[in-house]
Coordinates of C-alpha atoms and ligand atoms in Angstrom, one line a residue:
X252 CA -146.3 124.2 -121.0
X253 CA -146.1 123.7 -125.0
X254 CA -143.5 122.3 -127.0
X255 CA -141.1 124.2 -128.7
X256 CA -142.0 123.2 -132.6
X257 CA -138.4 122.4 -134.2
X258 CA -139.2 123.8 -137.7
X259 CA -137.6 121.1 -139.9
X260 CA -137.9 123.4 -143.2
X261 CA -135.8 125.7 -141.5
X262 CA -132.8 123.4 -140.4
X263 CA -133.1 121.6 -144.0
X264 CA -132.8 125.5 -145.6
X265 CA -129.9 126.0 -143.5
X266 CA -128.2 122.9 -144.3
X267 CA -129.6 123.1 -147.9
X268 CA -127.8 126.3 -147.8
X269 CA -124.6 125.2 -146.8
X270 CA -124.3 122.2 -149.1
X271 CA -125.1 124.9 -152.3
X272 CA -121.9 126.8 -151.1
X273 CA -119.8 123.6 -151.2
X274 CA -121.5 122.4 -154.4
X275 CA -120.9 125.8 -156.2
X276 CA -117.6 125.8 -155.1
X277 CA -116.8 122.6 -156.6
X278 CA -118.3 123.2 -159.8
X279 CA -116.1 126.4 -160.2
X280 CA -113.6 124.3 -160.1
X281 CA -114.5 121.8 -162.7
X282 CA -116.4 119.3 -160.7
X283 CA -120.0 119.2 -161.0
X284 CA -121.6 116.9 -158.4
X285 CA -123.9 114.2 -159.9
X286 CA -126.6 112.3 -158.1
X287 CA -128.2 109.0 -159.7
X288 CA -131.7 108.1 -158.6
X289 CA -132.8 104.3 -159.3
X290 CA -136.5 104.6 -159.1
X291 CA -137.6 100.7 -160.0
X292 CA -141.4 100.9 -161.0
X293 CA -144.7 103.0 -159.9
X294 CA -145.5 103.5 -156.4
X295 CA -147.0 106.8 -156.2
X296 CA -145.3 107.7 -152.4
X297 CA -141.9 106.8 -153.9
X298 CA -142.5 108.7 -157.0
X299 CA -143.1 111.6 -155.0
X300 CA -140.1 111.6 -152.5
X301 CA -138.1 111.0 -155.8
X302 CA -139.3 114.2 -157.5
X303 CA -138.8 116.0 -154.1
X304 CA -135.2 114.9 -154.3
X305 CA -134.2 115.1 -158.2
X306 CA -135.9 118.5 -158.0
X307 CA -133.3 119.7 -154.8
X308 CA -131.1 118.2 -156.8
X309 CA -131.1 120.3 -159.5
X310 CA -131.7 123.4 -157.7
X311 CA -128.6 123.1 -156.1
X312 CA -127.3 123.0 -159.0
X313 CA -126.3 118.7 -159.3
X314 CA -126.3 116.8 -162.1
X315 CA -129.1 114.3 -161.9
X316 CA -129.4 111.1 -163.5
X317 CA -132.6 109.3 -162.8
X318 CA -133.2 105.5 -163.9
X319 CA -136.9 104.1 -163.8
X320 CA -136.6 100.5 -164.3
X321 CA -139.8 99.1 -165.1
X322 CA -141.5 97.3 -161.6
X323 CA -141.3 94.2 -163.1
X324 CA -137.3 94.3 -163.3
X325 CA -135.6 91.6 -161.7
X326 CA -132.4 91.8 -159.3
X327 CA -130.1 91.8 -162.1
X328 CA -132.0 94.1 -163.9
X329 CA -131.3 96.6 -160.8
X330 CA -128.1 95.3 -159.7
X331 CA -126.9 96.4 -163.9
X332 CA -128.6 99.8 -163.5
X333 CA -126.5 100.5 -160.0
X334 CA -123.3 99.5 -161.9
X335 CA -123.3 101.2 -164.5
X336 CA -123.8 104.5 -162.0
X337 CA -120.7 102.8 -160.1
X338 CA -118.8 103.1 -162.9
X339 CA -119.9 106.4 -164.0
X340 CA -117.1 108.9 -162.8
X341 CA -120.0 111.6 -162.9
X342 CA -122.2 110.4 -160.6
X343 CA -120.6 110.6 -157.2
X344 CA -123.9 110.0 -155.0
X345 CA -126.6 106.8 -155.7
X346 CA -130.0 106.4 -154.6
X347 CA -131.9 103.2 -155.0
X348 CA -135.3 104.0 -154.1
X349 CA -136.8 102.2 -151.3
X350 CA -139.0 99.8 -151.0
X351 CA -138.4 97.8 -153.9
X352 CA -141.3 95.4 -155.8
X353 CA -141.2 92.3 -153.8
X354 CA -139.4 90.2 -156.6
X355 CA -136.3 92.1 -156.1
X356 CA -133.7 91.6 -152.9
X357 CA -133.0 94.8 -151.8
X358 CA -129.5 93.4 -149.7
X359 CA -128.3 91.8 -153.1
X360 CA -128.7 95.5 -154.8
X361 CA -127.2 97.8 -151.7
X362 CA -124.4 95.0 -151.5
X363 CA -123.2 96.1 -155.1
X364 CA -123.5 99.4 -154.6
X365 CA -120.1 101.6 -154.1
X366 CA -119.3 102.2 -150.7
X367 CA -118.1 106.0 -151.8
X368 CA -120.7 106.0 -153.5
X369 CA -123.6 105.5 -151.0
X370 CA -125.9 108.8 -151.1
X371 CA -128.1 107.0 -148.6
X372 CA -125.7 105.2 -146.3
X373 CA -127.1 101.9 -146.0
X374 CA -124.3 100.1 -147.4
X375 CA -123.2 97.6 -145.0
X376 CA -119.4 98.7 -144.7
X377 CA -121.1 102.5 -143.6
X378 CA -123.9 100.9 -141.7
X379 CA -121.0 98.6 -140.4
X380 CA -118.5 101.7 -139.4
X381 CA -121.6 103.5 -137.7
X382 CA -122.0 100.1 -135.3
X383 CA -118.6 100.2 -134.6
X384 CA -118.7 104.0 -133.5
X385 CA -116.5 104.8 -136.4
X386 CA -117.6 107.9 -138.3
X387 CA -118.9 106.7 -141.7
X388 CA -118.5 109.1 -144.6
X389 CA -122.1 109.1 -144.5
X390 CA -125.2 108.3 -142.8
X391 CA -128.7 107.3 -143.6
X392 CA -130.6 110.0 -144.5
X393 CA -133.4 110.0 -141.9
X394 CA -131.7 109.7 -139.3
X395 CA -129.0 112.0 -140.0
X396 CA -131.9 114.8 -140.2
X397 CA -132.8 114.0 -137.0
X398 CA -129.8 114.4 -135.1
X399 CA -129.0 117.2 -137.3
X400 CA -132.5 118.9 -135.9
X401 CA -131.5 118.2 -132.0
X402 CA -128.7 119.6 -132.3
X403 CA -129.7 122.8 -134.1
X404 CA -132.1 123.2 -131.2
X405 CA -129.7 122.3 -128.3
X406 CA -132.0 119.4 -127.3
X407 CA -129.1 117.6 -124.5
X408 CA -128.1 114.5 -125.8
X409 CA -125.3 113.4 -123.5
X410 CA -126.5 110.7 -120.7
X411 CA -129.9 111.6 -121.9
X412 CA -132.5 108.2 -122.1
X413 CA -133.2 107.9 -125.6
X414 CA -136.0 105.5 -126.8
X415 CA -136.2 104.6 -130.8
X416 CA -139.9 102.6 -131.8
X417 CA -139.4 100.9 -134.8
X418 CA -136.1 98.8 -136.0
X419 CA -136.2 99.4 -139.6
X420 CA -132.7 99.1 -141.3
X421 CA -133.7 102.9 -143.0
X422 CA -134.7 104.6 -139.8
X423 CA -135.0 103.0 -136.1
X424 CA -131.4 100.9 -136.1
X425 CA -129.1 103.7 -137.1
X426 CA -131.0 106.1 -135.4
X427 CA -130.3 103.8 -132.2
X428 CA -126.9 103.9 -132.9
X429 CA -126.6 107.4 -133.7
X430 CA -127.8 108.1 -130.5
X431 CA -125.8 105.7 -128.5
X432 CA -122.8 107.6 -130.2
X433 CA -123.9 110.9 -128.9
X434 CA -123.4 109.1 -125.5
X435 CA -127.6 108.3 -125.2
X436 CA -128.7 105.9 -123.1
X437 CA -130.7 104.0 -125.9
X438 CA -133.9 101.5 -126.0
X439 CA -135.0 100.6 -128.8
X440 CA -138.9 99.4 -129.3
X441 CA -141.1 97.3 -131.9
X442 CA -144.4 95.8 -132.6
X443 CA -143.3 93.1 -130.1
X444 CA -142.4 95.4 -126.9
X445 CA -144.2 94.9 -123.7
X446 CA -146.0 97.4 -122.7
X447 CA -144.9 100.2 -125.1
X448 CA -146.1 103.2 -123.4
X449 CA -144.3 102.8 -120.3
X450 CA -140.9 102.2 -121.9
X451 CA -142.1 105.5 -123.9
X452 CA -142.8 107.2 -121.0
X453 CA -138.7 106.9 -119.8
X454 CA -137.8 108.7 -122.6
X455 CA -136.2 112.1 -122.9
X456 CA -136.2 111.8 -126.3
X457 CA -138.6 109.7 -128.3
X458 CA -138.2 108.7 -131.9
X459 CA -141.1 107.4 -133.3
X460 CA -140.7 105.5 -136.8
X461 CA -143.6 103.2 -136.1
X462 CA -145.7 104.0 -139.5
X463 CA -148.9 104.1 -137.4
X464 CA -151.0 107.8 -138.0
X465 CA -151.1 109.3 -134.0
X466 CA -150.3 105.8 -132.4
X467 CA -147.9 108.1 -129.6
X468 CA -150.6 110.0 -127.9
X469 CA -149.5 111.8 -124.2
X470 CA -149.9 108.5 -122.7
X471 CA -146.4 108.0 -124.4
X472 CA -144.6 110.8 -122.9
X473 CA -142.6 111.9 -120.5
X474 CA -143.6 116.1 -119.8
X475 CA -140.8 117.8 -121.3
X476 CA -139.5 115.4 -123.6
X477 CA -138.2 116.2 -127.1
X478 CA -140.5 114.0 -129.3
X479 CA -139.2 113.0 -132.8
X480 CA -142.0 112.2 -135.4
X481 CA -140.7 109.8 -138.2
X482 CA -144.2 108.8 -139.5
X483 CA -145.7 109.4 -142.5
X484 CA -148.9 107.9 -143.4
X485 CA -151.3 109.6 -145.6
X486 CA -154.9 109.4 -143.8
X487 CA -157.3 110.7 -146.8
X488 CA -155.5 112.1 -148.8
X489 CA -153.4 113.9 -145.6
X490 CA -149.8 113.3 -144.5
X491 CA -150.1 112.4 -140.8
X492 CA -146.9 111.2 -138.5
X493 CA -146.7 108.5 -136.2
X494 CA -147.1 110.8 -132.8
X495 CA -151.0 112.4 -131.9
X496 CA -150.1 116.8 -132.0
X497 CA -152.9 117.8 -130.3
X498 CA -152.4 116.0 -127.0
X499 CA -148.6 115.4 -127.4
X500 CA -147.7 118.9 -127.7
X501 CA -149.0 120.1 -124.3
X502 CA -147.0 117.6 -123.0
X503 CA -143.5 117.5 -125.0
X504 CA -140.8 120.0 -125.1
X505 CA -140.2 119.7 -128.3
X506 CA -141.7 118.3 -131.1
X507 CA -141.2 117.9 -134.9
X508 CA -144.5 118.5 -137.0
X509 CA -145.5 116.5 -139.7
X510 CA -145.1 118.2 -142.5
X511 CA -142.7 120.2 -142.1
X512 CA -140.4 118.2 -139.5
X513 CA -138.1 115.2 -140.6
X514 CA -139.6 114.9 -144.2
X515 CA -137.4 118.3 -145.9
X516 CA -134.7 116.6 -143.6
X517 CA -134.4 113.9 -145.4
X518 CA -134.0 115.9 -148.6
X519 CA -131.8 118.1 -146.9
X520 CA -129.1 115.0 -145.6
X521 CA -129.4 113.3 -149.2
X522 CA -128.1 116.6 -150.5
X523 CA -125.5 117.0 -147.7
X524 CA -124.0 113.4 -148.2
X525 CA -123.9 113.8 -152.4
X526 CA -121.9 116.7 -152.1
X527 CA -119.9 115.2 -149.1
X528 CA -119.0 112.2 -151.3
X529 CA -118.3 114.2 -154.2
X530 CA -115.6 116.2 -152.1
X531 CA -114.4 113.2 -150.7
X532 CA -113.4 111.5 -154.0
X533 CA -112.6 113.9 -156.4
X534 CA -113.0 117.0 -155.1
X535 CA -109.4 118.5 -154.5
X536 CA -109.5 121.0 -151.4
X537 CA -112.8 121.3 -150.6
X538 CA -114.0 120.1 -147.7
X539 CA -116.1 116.9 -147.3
X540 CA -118.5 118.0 -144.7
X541 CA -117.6 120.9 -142.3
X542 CA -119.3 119.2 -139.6
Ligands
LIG1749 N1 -137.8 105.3 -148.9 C1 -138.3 106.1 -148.0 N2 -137.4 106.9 -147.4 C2 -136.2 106.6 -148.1 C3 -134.9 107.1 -148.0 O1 -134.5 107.9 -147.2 N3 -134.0 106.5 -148.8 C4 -134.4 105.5 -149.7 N4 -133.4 105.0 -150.5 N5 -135.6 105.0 -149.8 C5 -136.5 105.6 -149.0

């Protein structure tokens, strides 16, 4: 047996694809979606993403507005570049960059951002209505691409055992919850787990958001599973996920490749939710989402 690759620059066309129609329709009628980007100093990973973004952006025809705040800015210094985008009736999605430098609290700057406004959904009122099993306007971006992947591929989610590794607030926690609203049966795994393999190994879908190059090896998984690879680590000069291809894919039933897996995803979702939130607030008829 092989696994199935789930071709994540497929889905993210697809969903890319759908977004431009809604986007095109509400610029015919007068309302050009915006997207602002806070990019607060100069790491080189986070400059790329952000030029990966602004440059869907734009070919879906957005208006971008992208802030670079020097990285030694302080938290006022963000928190003044988010509201001014709050109060800009233009910009209907925000994206703060993450990780921030050290000196700047990254709670104290999602806290002011608009909840409408939330490109990323990591606001606490959205990250607050997705614990609650509530449907948010929108969901983190990540994690939304994944979900968005199993279902393209009919990968069965109800009752199926779920395991997340990794309990960021940007990936593993509402990926768990996700999940546990598709009616998963959800663990969720971190650096302090017992024995991490064998709680692996009881998964029928495995999420792995560890930020370890080809930590999940076979000895992870369960044959036939659907593994979900999160990582991306660049191992000279190479982007390499979290899960081991060569002896994982034998193994799996599916599997999402790094590149070209959860990364145009991402992109894909960030797109899906500007557009969503644009619709939502001042976008007269036209659907939100049409999922
Ligand atoms: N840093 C890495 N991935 C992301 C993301 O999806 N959103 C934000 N805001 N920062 C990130």
């Amino acid at each position: 047996m092989s696994a199935v690759i789930i071709d994540g620059r497929a889905v993210a066309a697809a969903v890319r694809e759908e977004v431009g129609a809604r986007a095109r329709e509400l610029t015919e009628s007068g309302i050009r979606p915006g997207l602002g980007v806070v990019l607060c100093g100069e790491n080189p990973a986070s400059q790329i993403y952000v030029r990966n973004k602004g440059k869907a952006a734009e070919e879906l025809g957005l208006r971008v507005d992208q802030q670079t705040p020097p990285g030694d800015s302080s938290t006022a210094d963000i928190v003044s570049v988010v509201q001014r985008m709050n109060d800009d009736d233009g910009i209907d999605g925000i994206l703060v960059q993450l990780p921030l430098p050290s000196q700047i609290d990254p709670d104290a700057v999602l806290d002011v951002l608009r909840p409408d406004k939330d490109a990323d959904g990591l606001h606490p009122l959205n990250m607050g209505l997705l614990a609650q099993g509530a449907k948010p306007p929108v969901v983190a971006c990540t994690p939304a691409g994944c979900m968005e992947m199993l279902r393209r591929y009919d990968v069965p989610l109800r009752g199926s055992r779920a395991v997340v590794v990794g309990r960021s607030a940007l990936v593993g926690r509402p990926m768990a919850m996700l999940l546990v609203n598709a009616d998963c049966t959800v663990t969720m795994c971190h650096s302090r787990t017992v024995d991490l393999p064998a709680a692996c190994r009881e998964a029928d879908i495995l999420i792995a958001a560890i930020g370890r190059a080809g930590m999940i090896t076979a000895d992870y998984v369960k044959p036939g599973a659907c593994v979900v690879d999160v990582g991306t680590s660049r191992v000279d000069g190479k982007l390499r996920g979290d899960v081991d291809r060569e002896s994982v894919e034998p193994v799996a039933g599916w599997l999402t490749p790094v590149p070209g897996g959860v990364g145009p995803m991402t992109i894909a979702m960030l797109m899906h939710n500007t557009v969503a939130l644009c619709a939502a607030r001042r976008g007269a008829g036209v659907p939100a989402s049409p999922r």
